[in-house]
Short mmCIF file of C-alpha atoms in Angstrom, two decimals:
data_model
loop_
_atom_site.label_atom_id
_atom_site.label_comp_id
_atom_site.label_asym_id
_atom_site.label_seq_id
_atom_site.Cartn_x
_atom_site.Cartn_y
_atom_site.Cartn_z
CA MET X 178 0.08 -0.23 -0.09
CA LYS X 179 2.59 2.42 0.99
CA GLN X 180 4.55 1.90 -2.20
CA ALA X 181 1.33 2.35 -4.26
CA VAL X 182 0.94 5.49 -2.43
CA LEU X 183 4.60 6.74 -3.20
CA GLN X 184 4.30 5.88 -6.96
CA ASN X 185 0.75 7.89 -7.29
CA GLU X 186 2.79 10.66 -6.12
CA ARG X 187 5.22 10.39 -8.59
CA VAL X 188 2.78 10.40 -11.46
CA SER X 189 0.04 12.71 -10.27
CA VAL X 190 -0.21 15.89 -8.51
CA GLN X 191 -0.91 15.28 -5.05
CA LEU X 192 -2.19 17.81 -2.08
CA LYS X 193 -0.43 16.74 0.85
CA PRO X 194 3.20 16.80 -0.56
CA MET X 195 2.58 20.41 -1.90
CA VAL X 196 1.50 21.46 1.71
CA ASP X 197 4.39 19.49 3.37
CA LEU X 198 6.64 21.93 1.32
CA ALA X 199 5.74 24.90 3.32
CA LYS X 200 8.44 23.87 5.91
CA LYS X 201 11.32 23.83 3.24
CA ALA X 202 9.91 27.22 1.73
CA GLY X 203 10.77 29.03 4.81
CA LEU X 204 14.53 28.79 3.70
CA LEU X 205 14.02 30.12 0.18
CA LYS X 206 14.96 33.73 -0.89
CA THR X 207 12.36 34.74 -3.22
CA ARG X 208 13.63 38.41 -2.94
CA ARG X 209 17.12 37.63 -3.29
CA HIS X 210 17.35 39.87 -6.40
CA ARG X 211 15.65 43.05 -5.71
CA ILE X 212 15.71 43.39 -1.92
CA GLN X 213 15.75 47.10 -0.77
CA SER X 214 15.16 46.96 3.04
CA ALA X 215 13.39 44.67 5.26
CA GLN X 216 11.53 47.90 6.88
CA ASN X 217 10.48 49.18 3.38
CA GLY X 218 9.31 45.85 2.47
CA GLY X 219 9.73 47.13 -1.11
CA TYR X 220 11.67 45.89 -4.22
CA VAL X 221 14.32 47.54 -6.06
CA SER X 222 12.39 47.81 -9.60
CA ARG X 223 13.26 48.80 -13.25
CA PHE X 224 9.50 49.71 -13.44
CA LYS X 225 8.53 53.44 -13.21
CA GLY X 226 6.04 54.40 -10.33
CA ARG X 227 6.69 50.80 -9.05
CA GLY X 228 5.91 50.52 -5.04
CA MET X 229 3.45 53.50 -4.79
CA GLU X 230 -0.45 52.88 -4.34
CA PHE X 231 -2.81 56.01 -4.20
CA ASP X 232 -3.96 56.65 -0.76
CA GLU X 233 -5.77 60.13 -0.35
CA VAL X 234 -6.41 63.44 -1.24
CA ARG X 235 -5.80 66.23 1.27
CA LEU X 236 -5.16 69.93 1.29
CA TYR X 237 -2.07 71.10 -0.29
CA GLN X 238 0.76 71.65 2.18
CA ALA X 239 4.21 73.52 1.71
CA GLY X 240 6.66 71.35 0.31
CA ASP X 241 4.02 68.88 -1.61
CA ASP X 242 5.21 68.13 -5.09
CA ILE X 243 3.34 70.32 -7.70
CA ARG X 244 3.02 67.07 -10.08
CA SER X 245 0.90 65.55 -7.15
CA ILE X 246 -1.86 68.35 -7.13
CA ASP X 247 -5.16 67.03 -8.09
CA TRP X 248 -6.23 69.57 -10.49
CA ARG X 249 -10.08 68.22 -10.42
CA VAL X 250 -10.55 68.56 -6.85
CA THR X 251 -8.83 71.72 -6.97
CA ALA X 252 -10.90 73.25 -9.72
CA ARG X 253 -14.21 71.86 -7.86
CA THR X 254 -13.19 73.27 -4.39
CA ASN X 255 -11.15 76.23 -5.35
CA LYS X 256 -8.73 74.97 -3.00
CA THR X 257 -5.35 73.41 -4.07
CA HIS X 258 -5.34 69.70 -3.38
CA SER X 259 -2.82 67.03 -3.40
CA LYS X 260 -2.60 63.50 -4.29
CA ILE X 261 -1.08 61.22 -1.41
CA PHE X 262 0.51 58.09 -2.45
CA ARG X 263 1.68 55.22 0.14
CA GLU X 264 4.53 52.87 -0.43
CA GLU X 265 3.32 49.56 -1.46
CA ARG X 266 4.11 46.85 1.38
CA GLU X 267 3.68 43.80 -0.53
CA ARG X 268 4.25 42.50 -4.09
CA PRO X 269 2.06 40.10 -6.36
CA ILE X 270 3.39 36.85 -7.30
CA PHE X 271 2.05 35.19 -10.09
CA ILE X 272 2.96 31.63 -11.04
CA SER X 273 1.95 29.97 -14.19
CA VAL X 274 2.06 26.05 -14.38
CA ASP X 275 1.89 23.96 -17.68
CA LEU X 276 -0.03 20.88 -17.15
CA ARG X 277 -0.67 19.81 -20.73
CA PRO X 278 -0.32 16.38 -21.85
CA ALA X 279 3.27 16.27 -22.51
CA MET X 280 3.97 17.08 -19.07
CA ASN X 281 2.43 13.98 -17.77
CA PHE X 282 5.86 11.94 -18.77
CA ALA X 283 8.99 10.74 -17.21
CA THR X 284 11.39 8.00 -17.29
CA ARG X 285 12.77 8.64 -13.88
CA GLY X 286 11.85 10.48 -10.71
CA VAL X 287 8.64 12.24 -11.11
CA PHE X 288 6.55 13.41 -13.99
CA LYS X 289 7.16 16.71 -15.42
CA SER X 290 3.36 17.69 -14.05
CA VAL X 291 4.49 16.70 -10.59
CA GLN X 292 7.76 18.49 -10.57
CA ALA X 293 6.01 21.50 -12.00
CA SER X 294 3.88 21.78 -9.23
CA LYS X 295 6.33 21.42 -6.66
CA VAL X 296 8.20 24.23 -8.17
CA ALA X 297 5.19 26.26 -7.99
CA ALA X 298 4.24 25.17 -4.27
CA LEU X 299 7.77 26.06 -3.16
CA VAL X 300 7.48 29.45 -4.63
CA ALA X 301 3.92 30.14 -3.36
CA TRP X 302 4.80 29.08 0.26
CA ALA X 303 7.93 31.29 0.18
CA ALA X 304 5.88 34.27 -1.02
CA GLN X 305 3.10 33.85 1.60
CA LEU X 306 5.96 33.86 4.34
CA ASN X 307 7.47 36.98 2.73
CA GLY X 308 3.98 38.56 3.13
CA ASP X 309 3.44 38.76 -0.65
CA ARG X 310 0.09 38.27 -2.28
CA VAL X 311 -0.05 34.77 -4.31
CA GLY X 312 -1.72 34.22 -7.46
CA GLY X 313 -1.28 32.02 -10.67
CA GLN X 314 -2.28 30.42 -13.82
CA VAL X 315 -2.90 26.61 -14.30
CA PHE X 316 -3.42 25.61 -18.02
CA ASN X 317 -3.53 22.65 -20.32
CA GLN X 318 -4.31 21.98 -23.88
CA HIS X 319 -7.85 22.92 -23.20
CA GLY X 320 -7.70 26.19 -21.16
CA CYS X 321 -6.49 27.75 -18.26
CA GLN X 322 -7.42 28.90 -14.87
CA GLU X 323 -6.64 32.03 -13.36
CA LEU X 324 -6.16 32.90 -9.28
CA LYS X 325 -6.40 36.60 -8.55
CA PRO X 326 -3.10 37.17 -6.08
CA ALA X 327 -4.34 37.06 -2.49
CA ASN X 328 -2.79 37.09 0.95
CA GLY X 329 -2.33 34.26 3.27
CA ARG X 330 -2.12 30.81 3.64
CA SER X 331 -5.55 30.41 2.28
CA ALA X 332 -4.58 31.73 -0.98
CA VAL X 333 -1.77 29.36 -1.08
CA LEU X 334 -4.01 26.59 -0.34
CA HIS X 335 -6.28 27.70 -3.05
CA PHE X 336 -3.69 27.72 -5.72
CA LEU X 337 -2.57 24.18 -4.85
CA ASN X 338 -6.14 22.67 -5.05
CA ALA X 339 -6.08 24.14 -8.59
CA LEU X 340 -3.03 22.46 -9.45
CA VAL X 341 -4.68 19.22 -8.04
CA LYS X 342 -8.09 19.55 -9.71
CA PRO X 343 -8.15 22.82 -12.12
CA THR X 344 -11.43 24.22 -13.26
CA LEU X 345 -10.70 24.89 -16.62
CA SER X 346 -12.80 26.51 -19.47
CA ILE X 347 -12.95 23.62 -22.22
CA THR X 348 -12.08 24.62 -25.69
CA GLU X 349 -10.79 22.67 -28.80
CA SER X 350 -7.10 23.74 -28.32
CA PHE X 351 -5.35 26.12 -26.47
CA SER X 352 -1.75 27.17 -27.74
CA LEU X 353 0.92 28.47 -25.83
CA GLU X 354 0.67 31.92 -27.13
CA GLN X 355 -2.82 31.86 -26.19
CA ILE X 356 -1.94 31.12 -22.63
CA LEU X 357 0.54 33.74 -22.51
CA ASN X 358 -1.76 36.25 -23.86
CA ARG X 359 -3.89 35.57 -21.05
CA LEU X 360 -1.21 35.91 -18.35
CA MET X 361 -0.65 39.25 -20.24
CA GLN X 362 -4.00 40.37 -18.96
CA HIS X 363 -4.06 39.05 -15.61
CA ALA X 364 -0.49 39.61 -14.38
CA ARG X 365 -0.22 43.29 -12.95
CA PRO X 366 2.69 45.46 -14.31
CA GLY X 367 5.48 45.04 -11.65
CA SER X 368 4.56 41.87 -10.54
CA LEU X 369 6.96 38.62 -10.12
CA VAL X 370 6.02 36.12 -12.71
CA TYR X 371 7.04 32.62 -12.67
CA ILE X 372 6.10 30.28 -15.78
CA VAL X 373 6.96 26.74 -15.15
CA SER X 374 6.71 24.42 -18.13
CA ASP X 375 8.60 22.40 -20.67
CA PHE X 376 8.01 25.17 -23.38
CA ARG X 377 6.95 22.67 -26.11
CA GLY X 378 5.48 24.99 -28.68
CA LEU X 379 7.90 27.55 -28.31
CA ASN X 380 7.88 29.92 -31.54
CA ASN X 381 8.45 33.38 -32.80
CA HIS X 382 4.66 34.28 -31.55
CA VAL X 383 5.52 32.78 -27.83
CA GLU X 384 8.98 34.52 -27.94
CA LYS X 385 6.88 38.12 -28.85
CA GLN X 386 4.46 37.61 -25.83
CA LEU X 387 7.29 36.69 -23.56
CA SER X 388 8.96 39.74 -24.38
CA LYS X 389 6.02 41.81 -23.78
CA LEU X 390 5.61 40.52 -20.60
CA ALA X 391 9.04 40.80 -19.48
CA LYS X 392 8.64 44.61 -20.18
CA HIS X 393 6.03 45.04 -17.60
CA CYS X 394 6.69 42.38 -14.82
CA GLU X 395 10.08 40.62 -13.55
CA LEU X 396 9.92 37.02 -15.18
CA GLN X 397 11.23 33.99 -14.14
CA LEU X 398 11.16 30.90 -16.40
CA VAL X 399 11.58 27.37 -15.08
CA HIS X 400 12.58 24.93 -17.64
CA ILE X 401 11.09 21.34 -16.87
CA TYR X 402 12.44 18.30 -18.47
CA ASP X 403 13.21 14.69 -18.34
CA PRO X 404 16.77 13.37 -18.74
CA LEU X 405 15.73 11.00 -21.46
CA GLU X 406 14.69 14.55 -23.63
CA SER X 407 18.46 15.38 -23.46
CA HIS X 408 20.11 12.07 -23.87
CA LEU X 409 18.59 8.81 -25.24
CA PRO X 410 19.47 5.54 -23.58
CA SER X 411 21.99 3.36 -24.98
CA ARG X 412 21.44 0.95 -28.09
CA GLY X 413 18.25 -0.99 -27.61
CA ARG X 414 14.42 -0.84 -28.46
CA TYR X 415 12.15 1.01 -25.91
CA ARG X 416 8.67 0.79 -25.54
CA PHE X 417 6.94 4.13 -24.64
CA THR X 418 2.96 4.64 -23.53
CA ASN X 419 0.65 6.89 -22.46
CA GLY X 420 -2.04 4.31 -21.27
CA LYS X 421 -3.88 4.24 -24.75
CA GLN X 422 -1.40 4.32 -27.39
CA GLU X 423 2.31 2.89 -27.71
CA THR X 424 5.45 3.22 -29.75
CA VAL X 425 8.65 1.48 -29.93
CA LEU X 426 12.06 3.70 -30.06
CA ASP X 427 15.40 2.08 -31.86
CA THR X 428 18.22 4.07 -30.54
CA GLY X 429 20.34 2.01 -32.60
CA ASP X 430 19.71 4.49 -35.39
CA ASN X 431 22.23 6.83 -35.01
CA GLN X 432 20.91 9.57 -37.47
CA ARG X 433 17.56 9.48 -35.46
CA VAL X 434 19.30 9.84 -32.04
CA LEU X 435 21.11 12.72 -33.19
CA ALA X 436 18.12 14.52 -34.72
CA TYR X 437 16.20 13.84 -31.44
CA GLN X 438 18.78 15.13 -29.20
CA GLN X 439 19.38 18.11 -31.35
CA HIS X 440 15.76 19.00 -31.28
CA PHE X 441 16.02 19.31 -27.30
CA LYS X 442 19.15 21.23 -27.54
CA ASN X 443 17.54 23.79 -30.04
CA ARG X 444 14.85 24.42 -27.63
CA GLN X 445 16.90 25.00 -24.78
CA GLN X 446 19.25 27.01 -26.75
CA GLN X 447 16.13 29.05 -28.02
CA LEU X 448 15.29 29.86 -24.30
CA THR X 449 18.47 30.66 -22.94
CA THR X 450 18.77 33.59 -26.20
CA LEU X 451 15.59 34.62 -25.37
CA CYS X 452 16.19 35.23 -21.58
CA LYS X 453 19.58 36.92 -22.37
CA LYS X 454 17.70 39.19 -24.82
CA TRP X 455 15.04 40.30 -22.41
CA ARG X 456 16.73 39.93 -19.05
CA ILE X 457 14.62 36.98 -18.06
CA SER X 458 15.82 34.63 -15.34
CA LEU X 459 15.80 31.05 -16.44
CA LEU X 460 16.23 27.71 -14.20
CA GLU X 461 16.83 24.43 -15.38
CA CYS X 462 14.92 21.48 -13.53
CA SER X 463 14.63 18.11 -14.27
CA THR X 464 12.69 15.18 -13.12
CA VAL X 465 14.98 13.85 -10.73
CA ASP X 466 16.40 17.14 -9.18
CA ASP X 467 15.25 18.58 -5.97
CA PRO X 468 13.11 21.42 -6.36
CA TYR X 469 14.11 23.37 -3.34
CA GLU X 470 18.06 23.15 -4.51
CA VAL X 471 16.81 24.58 -8.03
CA LEU X 472 15.33 27.50 -6.69
CA SER X 473 17.57 28.02 -3.75
#
């Protein structure tokens, strides 16, 4: 029975293992790149106006910045009023997780979908412990579910439950480009956005969406892959199945093996080049890696 439970946790997203990751998440430093000070609670950011929210309108006082004058209220009352802004004490963390069919695969370790969910859970718990709002996007080939960033443990649990059993709008097909387009609409400018995926379907249109997103948010990509995708096993015939269909791979065909491995390298290089160009952070995480070590 214990072995069956363990096997189930390796191939399907389960709530308990992700809840248990809260203990490890306390040691992660999600703000390591942009900490300003513990008291400010803010981030050093390249985005203009980041970290300030409108608070109130009050009568103009000596020393107020004239750019903050509220001209509408001033005209209505015949008295000069200033807009007052307060420093934002928290930052939205938006985590997009890929659960498309290709993610339900692994030759060792855990399924890519399970690994992606564990990475997302660690990020969510670490953000919650830092006092940040946590939200996200869970998607597959049929659609996606967005969760508005919110505070507290309940927000993280809501997100984790969506990973276990997402509520998706069913359509005939949903491309990675469409997913990112929706992400653009839901991720607030200045947010820290994680995209956890194997990035299958990466093309020029997807690159364009990622570049747009990087202009408005701090973007972190986590590339999930199985070791078999980078290097095929030694010569032999190997059977693969998804439970309904099966195929046999002959690794004795050197030309096919080289083409297969080159395809993975091309996607990896494409991601690396894209991230360097748009100053996007990129992490590599295989199905046998410890997600905590990858994020640390």
